[in-house]
Amino acid sequence: MANIWRLGVLCGAQGGRAGSKASSLHWTGERVVSVLLLGLIPAAYLNPSSAMDYSLAAALTLHSHWGLGQVVTDYVHGDALQKTTKAGVLALSALTFAGLCYFNYHDVGICKAVAMLWKL
């Protein structure tokens, strides 16, 4: 997971320019996280644990952060507005990760919460 975080930092520092090595690494990192989620979600269902809860929190937050970042890049025009919106996405992602970690630590965790919803 640390390597994926470094990819995100590298891509942010490079500005995400098309055709650059950083963009290629970012694209690869996005695919790795997507495939990781395909295996992580069933594994979390079969083996709910604290490690799975925190792994899901990190992977889901990173996946959604990158997705929302692409929406901003595609649909928000103007440098100042785009930078402001990306800062908002970063703040939202940080708040989401902190909230999920808080939920995992102080409550039942993501895996058991989903299981409880399914039992309704």
mmCIF file of N, CA and C in Angstrom:
data_model
loop_
_atom_site.group_PDB
_atom_site.id
_atom_site.type_symbol
_atom_site.label_atom_id
_atom_site.label_comp_id
_atom_site.label_asym_id
_atom_site.label_seq_id
_atom_site.Cartn_x
_atom_site.Cartn_y
_atom_site.Cartn_z
ATOM 1 N N MET A 1 0.825 -1.181 0.000
ATOM 2 C CA MET A 1 0.000 0.000 0.000
ATOM 3 C C MET A 1 0.878 1.256 0.000
ATOM 4 N N ALA A 2 2.035 1.172 0.637
ATOM 5 C CA ALA A 2 2.937 2.328 0.670
ATOM 6 C C ALA A 2 3.416 2.689 -0.734
ATOM 7 N N ASN A 3 3.642 1.677 -1.571
ATOM 8 C CA ASN A 3 4.061 1.952 -2.950
ATOM 9 C C ASN A 3 2.976 2.678 -3.727
ATOM 10 N N ILE A 4 1.734 2.313 -3.486
ATOM 11 C CA ILE A 4 0.626 2.966 -4.178
ATOM 12 C C ILE A 4 0.523 4.412 -3.707
ATOM 13 N N TRP A 5 0.732 4.658 -2.399
ATOM 14 C CA TRP A 5 0.695 6.024 -1.888
ATOM 15 C C TRP A 5 1.800 6.860 -2.525
ATOM 16 N N ARG A 6 3.007 6.270 -2.676
ATOM 17 C CA ARG A 6 4.113 6.987 -3.315
ATOM 18 C C ARG A 6 3.782 7.317 -4.766
ATOM 19 N N LEU A 7 3.057 6.411 -5.437
ATOM 20 C CA LEU A 7 2.632 6.691 -6.809
ATOM 21 C C LEU A 7 1.711 7.904 -6.848
ATOM 22 N N GLY A 8 0.802 7.971 -5.889
ATOM 23 C CA GLY A 8 -0.111 9.103 -5.835
ATOM 24 C C GLY A 8 0.624 10.407 -5.574
ATOM 25 N N VAL A 9 1.597 10.377 -4.675
ATOM 26 C CA VAL A 9 2.389 11.569 -4.377
ATOM 27 C C VAL A 9 3.208 11.967 -5.600
ATOM 28 N N LEU A 10 3.815 10.987 -6.264
ATOM 29 C CA LEU A 10 4.609 11.266 -7.459
ATOM 30 C C LEU A 10 3.760 11.886 -8.553
ATOM 31 N N CYS A 11 2.575 11.349 -8.754
ATOM 32 C CA CYS A 11 1.701 11.880 -9.802
ATOM 33 C C CYS A 11 1.213 13.277 -9.457
ATOM 34 N N GLY A 12 0.948 13.511 -8.176
ATOM 35 C CA GLY A 12 0.536 14.846 -7.774
ATOM 36 C C GLY A 12 1.654 15.850 -7.962
ATOM 37 N N ALA A 13 2.897 15.443 -7.698
ATOM 38 C CA ALA A 13 4.036 16.349 -7.854
ATOM 39 C C ALA A 13 4.315 16.637 -9.322
ATOM 40 N N GLN A 14 4.028 15.684 -10.195
ATOM 41 C CA GLN A 14 4.287 15.863 -11.611
ATOM 42 C C GLN A 14 3.171 16.621 -12.309
ATOM 43 N N GLY A 15 2.074 16.823 -11.609
ATOM 44 C CA GLY A 15 0.957 17.541 -12.213
ATOM 45 C C GLY A 15 0.101 16.667 -13.108
ATOM 46 N N GLY A 16 0.372 15.371 -13.179
ATOM 47 C CA GLY A 16 -0.446 14.460 -13.978
ATOM 48 C C GLY A 16 -0.389 14.753 -15.462
ATOM 49 N N ARG A 17 0.728 15.234 -15.976
ATOM 50 C CA ARG A 17 0.836 15.548 -17.406
ATOM 51 C C ARG A 17 0.712 14.282 -18.234
ATOM 52 N N ALA A 18 -0.062 14.350 -19.289
ATOM 53 C CA ALA A 18 -0.260 13.205 -20.173
ATOM 54 C C ALA A 18 1.049 12.868 -20.872
ATOM 55 N N GLY A 19 1.330 11.597 -20.987
ATOM 56 C CA GLY A 19 2.521 11.151 -21.682
ATOM 57 C C GLY A 19 3.738 11.051 -20.794
ATOM 58 N N SER A 20 3.661 11.499 -19.570
ATOM 59 C CA SER A 20 4.820 11.438 -18.693
ATOM 60 C C SER A 20 4.880 10.079 -18.001
ATOM 61 N N LYS A 21 6.050 9.784 -17.479
ATOM 62 C CA LYS A 21 6.250 8.531 -16.741
ATOM 63 C C LYS A 21 5.323 8.484 -15.518
ATOM 64 N N ALA A 22 5.143 9.627 -14.876
ATOM 65 C CA ALA A 22 4.287 9.678 -13.693
ATOM 66 C C ALA A 22 2.844 9.324 -14.041
ATOM 67 N N SER A 23 2.359 9.775 -15.169
ATOM 68 C CA SER A 23 0.983 9.449 -15.577
ATOM 69 C C SER A 23 0.831 7.962 -15.824
ATOM 70 N N SER A 24 1.834 7.366 -16.421
ATOM 71 C CA SER A 24 1.807 5.927 -16.673
ATOM 72 C C SER A 24 1.808 5.151 -15.356
ATOM 73 N N LEU A 25 2.629 5.596 -14.408
ATOM 74 C CA LEU A 25 2.661 4.935 -13.101
ATOM 75 C C LEU A 25 1.348 5.134 -12.355
ATOM 76 N N HIS A 26 0.768 6.302 -12.488
ATOM 77 C CA HIS A 26 -0.513 6.582 -11.839
ATOM 78 C C HIS A 26 -1.605 5.669 -12.407
ATOM 79 N N TRP A 27 -1.641 5.535 -13.713
ATOM 80 C CA TRP A 27 -2.622 4.664 -14.363
ATOM 81 C C TRP A 27 -2.445 3.224 -13.877
ATOM 82 N N THR A 28 -1.203 2.779 -13.814
ATOM 83 C CA THR A 28 -0.922 1.426 -13.329
ATOM 84 C C THR A 28 -1.359 1.276 -11.876
ATOM 85 N N GLY A 29 -1.095 2.283 -11.067
ATOM 86 C CA GLY A 29 -1.511 2.244 -9.663
ATOM 87 C C GLY A 29 -3.016 2.164 -9.508
ATOM 88 N N GLU A 30 -3.738 2.901 -10.350
ATOM 89 C CA GLU A 30 -5.198 2.829 -10.314
ATOM 90 C C GLU A 30 -5.690 1.422 -10.629
ATOM 91 N N ARG A 31 -5.089 0.794 -11.606
ATOM 92 C CA ARG A 31 -5.493 -0.571 -11.974
ATOM 93 C C ARG A 31 -5.147 -1.560 -10.871
ATOM 94 N N VAL A 32 -4.004 -1.373 -10.228
ATOM 95 C CA VAL A 32 -3.602 -2.260 -9.129
ATOM 96 C C VAL A 32 -4.608 -2.159 -7.983
ATOM 97 N N VAL A 33 -5.006 -0.945 -7.625
ATOM 98 C CA VAL A 33 -5.974 -0.766 -6.543
ATOM 99 C C VAL A 33 -7.319 -1.377 -6.928
ATOM 100 N N SER A 34 -7.743 -1.224 -8.172
ATOM 101 C CA SER A 34 -9.015 -1.810 -8.609
ATOM 102 C C SER A 34 -8.990 -3.328 -8.512
ATOM 103 N N VAL A 35 -7.919 -3.939 -8.965
ATOM 104 C CA VAL A 35 -7.796 -5.400 -8.882
ATOM 105 C C VAL A 35 -7.669 -5.837 -7.426
ATOM 106 N N LEU A 36 -6.963 -5.060 -6.623
ATOM 107 C CA LEU A 36 -6.830 -5.356 -5.202
ATOM 108 C C LEU A 36 -8.203 -5.359 -4.531
ATOM 109 N N LEU A 37 -9.051 -4.412 -4.891
ATOM 110 C CA LEU A 37 -10.399 -4.366 -4.318
ATOM 111 C C LEU A 37 -11.236 -5.570 -4.725
ATOM 112 N N LEU A 38 -11.025 -6.074 -5.947
ATOM 113 C CA LEU A 38 -11.760 -7.264 -6.386
ATOM 114 C C LEU A 38 -11.477 -8.467 -5.490
ATOM 115 N N GLY A 39 -10.267 -8.572 -5.002
ATOM 116 C CA GLY A 39 -9.934 -9.668 -4.100
ATOM 117 C C GLY A 39 -10.180 -9.338 -2.643
ATOM 118 N N LEU A 40 -10.037 -8.063 -2.288
ATOM 119 C CA LEU A 40 -10.144 -7.651 -0.889
ATOM 120 C C LEU A 40 -11.580 -7.734 -0.374
ATOM 121 N N ILE A 41 -12.541 -7.406 -1.193
ATOM 122 C CA ILE A 41 -13.936 -7.403 -0.738
ATOM 123 C C ILE A 41 -14.420 -8.816 -0.380
ATOM 124 N N PRO A 42 -14.213 -9.832 -1.236
ATOM 125 C CA PRO A 42 -14.613 -11.182 -0.812
ATOM 126 C C PRO A 42 -13.778 -11.695 0.365
ATOM 127 N N ALA A 43 -12.501 -11.340 0.405
ATOM 128 C CA ALA A 43 -11.661 -11.772 1.523
ATOM 129 C C ALA A 43 -12.141 -11.162 2.833
ATOM 130 N N ALA A 44 -12.594 -9.922 2.788
ATOM 131 C CA ALA A 44 -13.110 -9.270 3.990
ATOM 132 C C ALA A 44 -14.408 -9.933 4.459
ATOM 133 N N TYR A 45 -15.206 -10.393 3.513
ATOM 134 C CA TYR A 45 -16.442 -11.084 3.872
ATOM 135 C C TYR A 45 -16.136 -12.438 4.515
ATOM 136 N N LEU A 46 -15.186 -13.149 3.952
ATOM 137 C CA LEU A 46 -14.853 -14.477 4.455
ATOM 138 C C LEU A 46 -14.032 -14.449 5.739
ATOM 139 N N ASN A 47 -13.224 -13.404 5.917
ATOM 140 C CA ASN A 47 -12.333 -13.331 7.073
ATOM 141 C C ASN A 47 -12.369 -11.915 7.653
ATOM 142 N N PRO A 48 -13.457 -11.529 8.308
ATOM 143 C CA PRO A 48 -13.522 -10.177 8.864
ATOM 144 C C PRO A 48 -12.528 -10.013 10.013
ATOM 145 N N SER A 49 -11.714 -8.986 9.922
ATOM 146 C CA SER A 49 -10.725 -8.720 10.968
ATOM 147 C C SER A 49 -10.366 -7.243 10.929
ATOM 148 N N SER A 50 -9.622 -6.834 11.916
ATOM 149 C CA SER A 50 -9.191 -5.441 11.986
ATOM 150 C C SER A 50 -8.294 -5.082 10.801
ATOM 151 N N ALA A 51 -7.416 -5.990 10.421
ATOM 152 C CA ALA A 51 -6.528 -5.737 9.281
ATOM 153 C C ALA A 51 -7.338 -5.551 7.994
ATOM 154 N N MET A 52 -8.380 -6.343 7.818
ATOM 155 C CA MET A 52 -9.236 -6.201 6.641
ATOM 156 C C MET A 52 -9.980 -4.873 6.668
ATOM 157 N N ASP A 53 -10.446 -4.480 7.861
ATOM 158 C CA ASP A 53 -11.168 -3.215 7.982
ATOM 159 C C ASP A 53 -10.290 -2.036 7.560
ATOM 160 N N TYR A 54 -9.068 -2.008 8.063
ATOM 161 C CA TYR A 54 -8.170 -0.895 7.729
ATOM 162 C C TYR A 54 -7.696 -0.958 6.276
ATOM 163 N N SER A 55 -7.514 -2.162 5.752
ATOM 164 C CA SER A 55 -7.149 -2.302 4.341
ATOM 165 C C SER A 55 -8.272 -1.804 3.436
ATOM 166 N N LEU A 56 -9.496 -2.150 3.786
ATOM 167 C CA LEU A 56 -10.643 -1.652 3.020
ATOM 168 C C LEU A 56 -10.757 -0.135 3.116
ATOM 169 N N ALA A 57 -10.538 0.398 4.302
ATOM 170 C CA ALA A 57 -10.614 1.854 4.471
ATOM 171 C C ALA A 57 -9.600 2.552 3.565
ATOM 172 N N ALA A 58 -8.384 2.045 3.528
ATOM 173 C CA ALA A 58 -7.334 2.665 2.710
ATOM 174 C C ALA A 58 -7.620 2.499 1.219
ATOM 175 N N ALA A 59 -7.949 1.281 0.811
ATOM 176 C CA ALA A 59 -8.150 1.017 -0.617
ATOM 177 C C ALA A 59 -9.384 1.731 -1.163
ATOM 178 N N LEU A 60 -10.483 1.719 -0.423
ATOM 179 C CA LEU A 60 -11.697 2.389 -0.886
ATOM 180 C C LEU A 60 -11.510 3.903 -0.952
ATOM 181 N N THR A 61 -10.817 4.458 0.042
ATOM 182 C CA THR A 61 -10.571 5.898 0.036
ATOM 183 C C THR A 61 -9.673 6.292 -1.130
ATOM 184 N N LEU A 62 -8.614 5.539 -1.350
ATOM 185 C CA LEU A 62 -7.701 5.853 -2.453
ATOM 186 C C LEU A 62 -8.405 5.720 -3.804
ATOM 187 N N HIS A 63 -9.192 4.661 -3.948
ATOM 188 C CA HIS A 63 -9.925 4.432 -5.193
ATOM 189 C C HIS A 63 -10.903 5.591 -5.471
ATOM 190 N N SER A 64 -11.642 5.989 -4.453
ATOM 191 C CA SER A 64 -12.603 7.078 -4.653
ATOM 192 C C SER A 64 -11.902 8.419 -4.838
ATOM 193 N N HIS A 65 -10.771 8.623 -4.173
ATOM 194 C CA HIS A 65 -10.014 9.871 -4.339
ATOM 195 C C HIS A 65 -9.536 10.014 -5.783
ATOM 196 N N TRP A 66 -8.969 8.963 -6.317
ATOM 197 C CA TRP A 66 -8.498 9.018 -7.703
ATOM 198 C C TRP A 66 -9.667 9.201 -8.675
ATOM 199 N N GLY A 67 -10.791 8.538 -8.419
ATOM 200 C CA GLY A 67 -11.946 8.673 -9.287
ATOM 201 C C GLY A 67 -12.504 10.089 -9.277
ATOM 202 N N LEU A 68 -12.662 10.674 -8.095
ATOM 203 C CA LEU A 68 -13.158 12.045 -8.008
ATOM 204 C C LEU A 68 -12.157 13.036 -8.606
ATOM 205 N N GLY A 69 -10.875 12.738 -8.469
ATOM 206 C CA GLY A 69 -9.849 13.588 -9.082
ATOM 207 C C GLY A 69 -9.981 13.617 -10.592
ATOM 208 N N GLN A 70 -10.306 12.478 -11.184
ATOM 209 C CA GLN A 70 -10.505 12.434 -12.635
ATOM 210 C C GLN A 70 -11.758 13.185 -13.062
ATOM 211 N N VAL A 71 -12.810 13.115 -12.249
ATOM 212 C CA VAL A 71 -14.025 13.877 -12.550
ATOM 213 C C VAL A 71 -13.711 15.370 -12.536
ATOM 214 N N VAL A 72 -12.944 15.819 -11.551
ATOM 215 C CA VAL A 72 -12.553 17.228 -11.473
ATOM 216 C C VAL A 72 -11.715 17.608 -12.687
ATOM 217 N N THR A 73 -10.758 16.765 -13.050
ATOM 218 C CA THR A 73 -9.903 17.055 -14.200
ATOM 219 C C THR A 73 -10.714 17.164 -15.483
ATOM 220 N N ASP A 74 -11.702 16.303 -15.638
ATOM 221 C CA ASP A 74 -12.478 16.273 -16.870
ATOM 222 C C ASP A 74 -13.536 17.372 -16.956
ATOM 223 N N TYR A 75 -14.152 17.736 -15.831
ATOM 224 C CA TYR A 75 -15.339 18.578 -15.898
ATOM 225 C C TYR A 75 -15.216 19.951 -15.242
ATOM 226 N N VAL A 76 -14.146 20.224 -14.523
ATOM 227 C CA VAL A 76 -13.964 21.540 -13.913
ATOM 228 C C VAL A 76 -12.937 22.298 -14.733
ATOM 229 N N HIS A 77 -13.312 23.465 -15.218
ATOM 230 C CA HIS A 77 -12.434 24.227 -16.099
ATOM 231 C C HIS A 77 -11.946 25.488 -15.402
ATOM 232 N N GLY A 78 -10.731 25.887 -15.743
ATOM 233 C CA GLY A 78 -10.113 27.054 -15.131
ATOM 234 C C GLY A 78 -9.113 26.619 -14.076
ATOM 235 N N ASP A 79 -7.912 27.143 -14.145
ATOM 236 C CA ASP A 79 -6.846 26.707 -13.237
ATOM 237 C C ASP A 79 -7.190 26.926 -11.767
ATOM 238 N N ALA A 80 -7.628 28.125 -11.430
ATOM 239 C CA ALA A 80 -7.902 28.431 -10.025
ATOM 240 C C ALA A 80 -9.031 27.565 -9.480
ATOM 241 N N LEU A 81 -10.102 27.432 -10.246
ATOM 242 C CA LEU A 81 -11.233 26.621 -9.803
ATOM 243 C C LEU A 81 -10.846 25.150 -9.689
ATOM 244 N N GLN A 82 -10.044 24.668 -10.648
ATOM 245 C CA GLN A 82 -9.631 23.272 -10.613
ATOM 246 C C GLN A 82 -8.735 22.993 -9.400
ATOM 247 N N LYS A 83 -7.809 23.902 -9.097
ATOM 248 C CA LYS A 83 -6.940 23.716 -7.927
ATOM 249 C C LYS A 83 -7.753 23.741 -6.635
ATOM 250 N N THR A 84 -8.712 24.652 -6.567
ATOM 251 C CA THR A 84 -9.562 24.737 -5.375
ATOM 252 C C THR A 84 -10.390 23.469 -5.214
ATOM 253 N N THR A 85 -10.940 22.990 -6.303
ATOM 254 C CA THR A 85 -11.759 21.786 -6.247
ATOM 255 C C THR A 85 -10.918 20.569 -5.885
ATOM 256 N N LYS A 86 -9.718 20.479 -6.425
ATOM 257 C CA LYS A 86 -8.844 19.351 -6.079
ATOM 258 C C LYS A 86 -8.444 19.399 -4.608
ATOM 259 N N ALA A 87 -8.259 20.606 -4.072
ATOM 260 C CA ALA A 87 -7.975 20.727 -2.638
ATOM 261 C C ALA A 87 -9.172 20.244 -1.825
ATOM 262 N N GLY A 88 -10.372 20.546 -2.308
ATOM 263 C CA GLY A 88 -11.575 20.058 -1.640
ATOM 264 C C GLY A 88 -11.696 18.546 -1.697
ATOM 265 N N VAL A 89 -11.349 17.963 -2.831
ATOM 266 C CA VAL A 89 -11.369 16.503 -2.962
ATOM 267 C C VAL A 89 -10.349 15.875 -2.014
ATOM 268 N N LEU A 90 -9.178 16.482 -1.913
ATOM 269 C CA LEU A 90 -8.155 15.974 -0.992
ATOM 270 C C LEU A 90 -8.646 16.047 0.449
ATOM 271 N N ALA A 91 -9.282 17.154 0.819
ATOM 272 C CA ALA A 91 -9.813 17.296 2.173
ATOM 273 C C ALA A 91 -10.922 16.267 2.426
ATOM 274 N N LEU A 92 -11.786 16.072 1.446
ATOM 275 C CA LEU A 92 -12.859 15.090 1.577
ATOM 276 C C LEU A 92 -12.293 13.676 1.724
ATOM 277 N N SER A 93 -11.259 13.361 0.954
ATOM 278 C CA SER A 93 -10.646 12.034 1.034
ATOM 279 C C SER A 93 -9.975 11.826 2.391
ATOM 280 N N ALA A 94 -9.293 12.845 2.877
ATOM 281 C CA ALA A 94 -8.650 12.736 4.193
ATOM 282 C C ALA A 94 -9.695 12.555 5.287
ATOM 283 N N LEU A 95 -10.782 13.311 5.199
ATOM 284 C CA LEU A 95 -11.859 13.192 6.172
ATOM 285 C C LEU A 95 -12.530 11.819 6.095
ATOM 286 N N THR A 96 -12.703 11.302 4.894
ATOM 287 C CA THR A 96 -13.292 9.973 4.706
ATOM 288 C C THR A 96 -12.411 8.898 5.333
ATOM 289 N N PHE A 97 -11.109 8.966 5.058
ATOM 290 C CA PHE A 97 -10.190 7.972 5.625
ATOM 291 C C PHE A 97 -10.164 8.067 7.151
ATOM 292 N N ALA A 98 -10.113 9.289 7.669
ATOM 293 C CA ALA A 98 -10.108 9.463 9.125
ATOM 294 C C ALA A 98 -11.400 8.934 9.733
ATOM 295 N N GLY A 99 -12.531 9.193 9.075
ATOM 296 C CA GLY A 99 -13.810 8.698 9.582
ATOM 297 C C GLY A 99 -13.908 7.184 9.569
ATOM 298 N N LEU A 100 -13.415 6.572 8.491
ATOM 299 C CA LEU A 100 -13.432 5.107 8.433
ATOM 300 C C LEU A 100 -12.507 4.494 9.479
ATOM 301 N N CYS A 101 -11.344 5.094 9.679
ATOM 302 C CA CYS A 101 -10.433 4.599 10.719
ATOM 303 C C CYS A 101 -11.048 4.766 12.107
ATOM 304 N N TYR A 102 -11.707 5.894 12.334
ATOM 305 C CA TYR A 102 -12.395 6.118 13.606
ATOM 306 C C TYR A 102 -13.488 5.063 13.808
ATOM 307 N N PHE A 103 -14.247 4.812 12.760
ATOM 308 C CA PHE A 103 -15.315 3.799 12.826
ATOM 309 C C PHE A 103 -14.731 2.415 13.106
ATOM 310 N N ASN A 104 -13.618 2.091 12.459
ATOM 311 C CA ASN A 104 -12.985 0.791 12.683
ATOM 312 C C ASN A 104 -12.483 0.655 14.117
ATOM 313 N N TYR A 105 -11.950 1.720 14.670
ATOM 314 C CA TYR A 105 -11.343 1.648 15.999
ATOM 315 C C TYR A 105 -12.387 1.714 17.108
ATOM 316 N N HIS A 106 -13.390 2.571 16.965
ATOM 317 C CA HIS A 106 -14.334 2.814 18.051
ATOM 318 C C HIS A 106 -15.668 2.085 17.898
ATOM 319 N N ASP A 107 -15.899 1.451 16.783
ATOM 320 C CA ASP A 107 -17.168 0.761 16.573
ATOM 321 C C ASP A 107 -16.884 -0.653 16.065
ATOM 322 N N VAL A 108 -17.799 -1.246 15.339
ATOM 323 C CA VAL A 108 -17.671 -2.642 14.941
ATOM 324 C C VAL A 108 -16.732 -2.855 13.752
ATOM 325 N N GLY A 109 -16.454 -1.843 12.969
ATOM 326 C CA GLY A 109 -15.611 -1.992 11.790
ATOM 327 C C GLY A 109 -16.447 -2.166 10.533
ATOM 328 N N ILE A 110 -15.781 -1.974 9.401
ATOM 329 C CA ILE A 110 -16.475 -1.999 8.110
ATOM 330 C C ILE A 110 -17.069 -3.380 7.827
ATOM 331 N N CYS A 111 -16.278 -4.437 8.011
ATOM 332 C CA CYS A 111 -16.733 -5.796 7.672
ATOM 333 C C CYS A 111 -17.968 -6.192 8.468
ATOM 334 N N LYS A 112 -17.924 -5.995 9.774
ATOM 335 C CA LYS A 112 -19.068 -6.386 10.601
ATOM 336 C C LYS A 112 -20.267 -5.472 10.382
ATOM 337 N N ALA A 113 -20.026 -4.210 10.055
ATOM 338 C CA ALA A 113 -21.133 -3.294 9.773
ATOM 339 C C ALA A 113 -21.888 -3.735 8.519
ATOM 340 N N VAL A 114 -21.155 -4.138 7.491
ATOM 341 C CA VAL A 114 -21.804 -4.626 6.273
ATOM 342 C C VAL A 114 -22.557 -5.919 6.560
ATOM 343 N N ALA A 115 -21.958 -6.805 7.341
ATOM 344 C CA ALA A 115 -22.631 -8.051 7.707
ATOM 345 C C ALA A 115 -23.918 -7.770 8.489
ATOM 346 N N MET A 116 -23.876 -6.777 9.372
ATOM 347 C CA MET A 116 -25.076 -6.415 10.129
ATOM 348 C C MET A 116 -26.161 -5.848 9.216
ATOM 349 N N LEU A 117 -25.764 -5.081 8.214
ATOM 350 C CA LEU A 117 -26.739 -4.561 7.242
ATOM 351 C C LEU A 117 -27.382 -5.682 6.443
ATOM 352 N N TRP A 118 -26.580 -6.674 6.071
ATOM 353 C CA TRP A 118 -27.104 -7.793 5.298
ATOM 354 C C TRP A 118 -28.076 -8.643 6.109
ATOM 355 N N LYS A 119 -27.931 -8.643 7.430
ATOM 356 C CA LYS A 119 -28.823 -9.434 8.278
ATOM 357 C C LYS A 119 -30.195 -8.784 8.454
ATOM 358 N N LEU A 120 -30.302 -7.503 8.127
ATOM 359 C CA LEU A 120 -31.595 -6.820 8.316
ATOM 360 C C LEU A 120 -32.651 -7.436 7.484
#
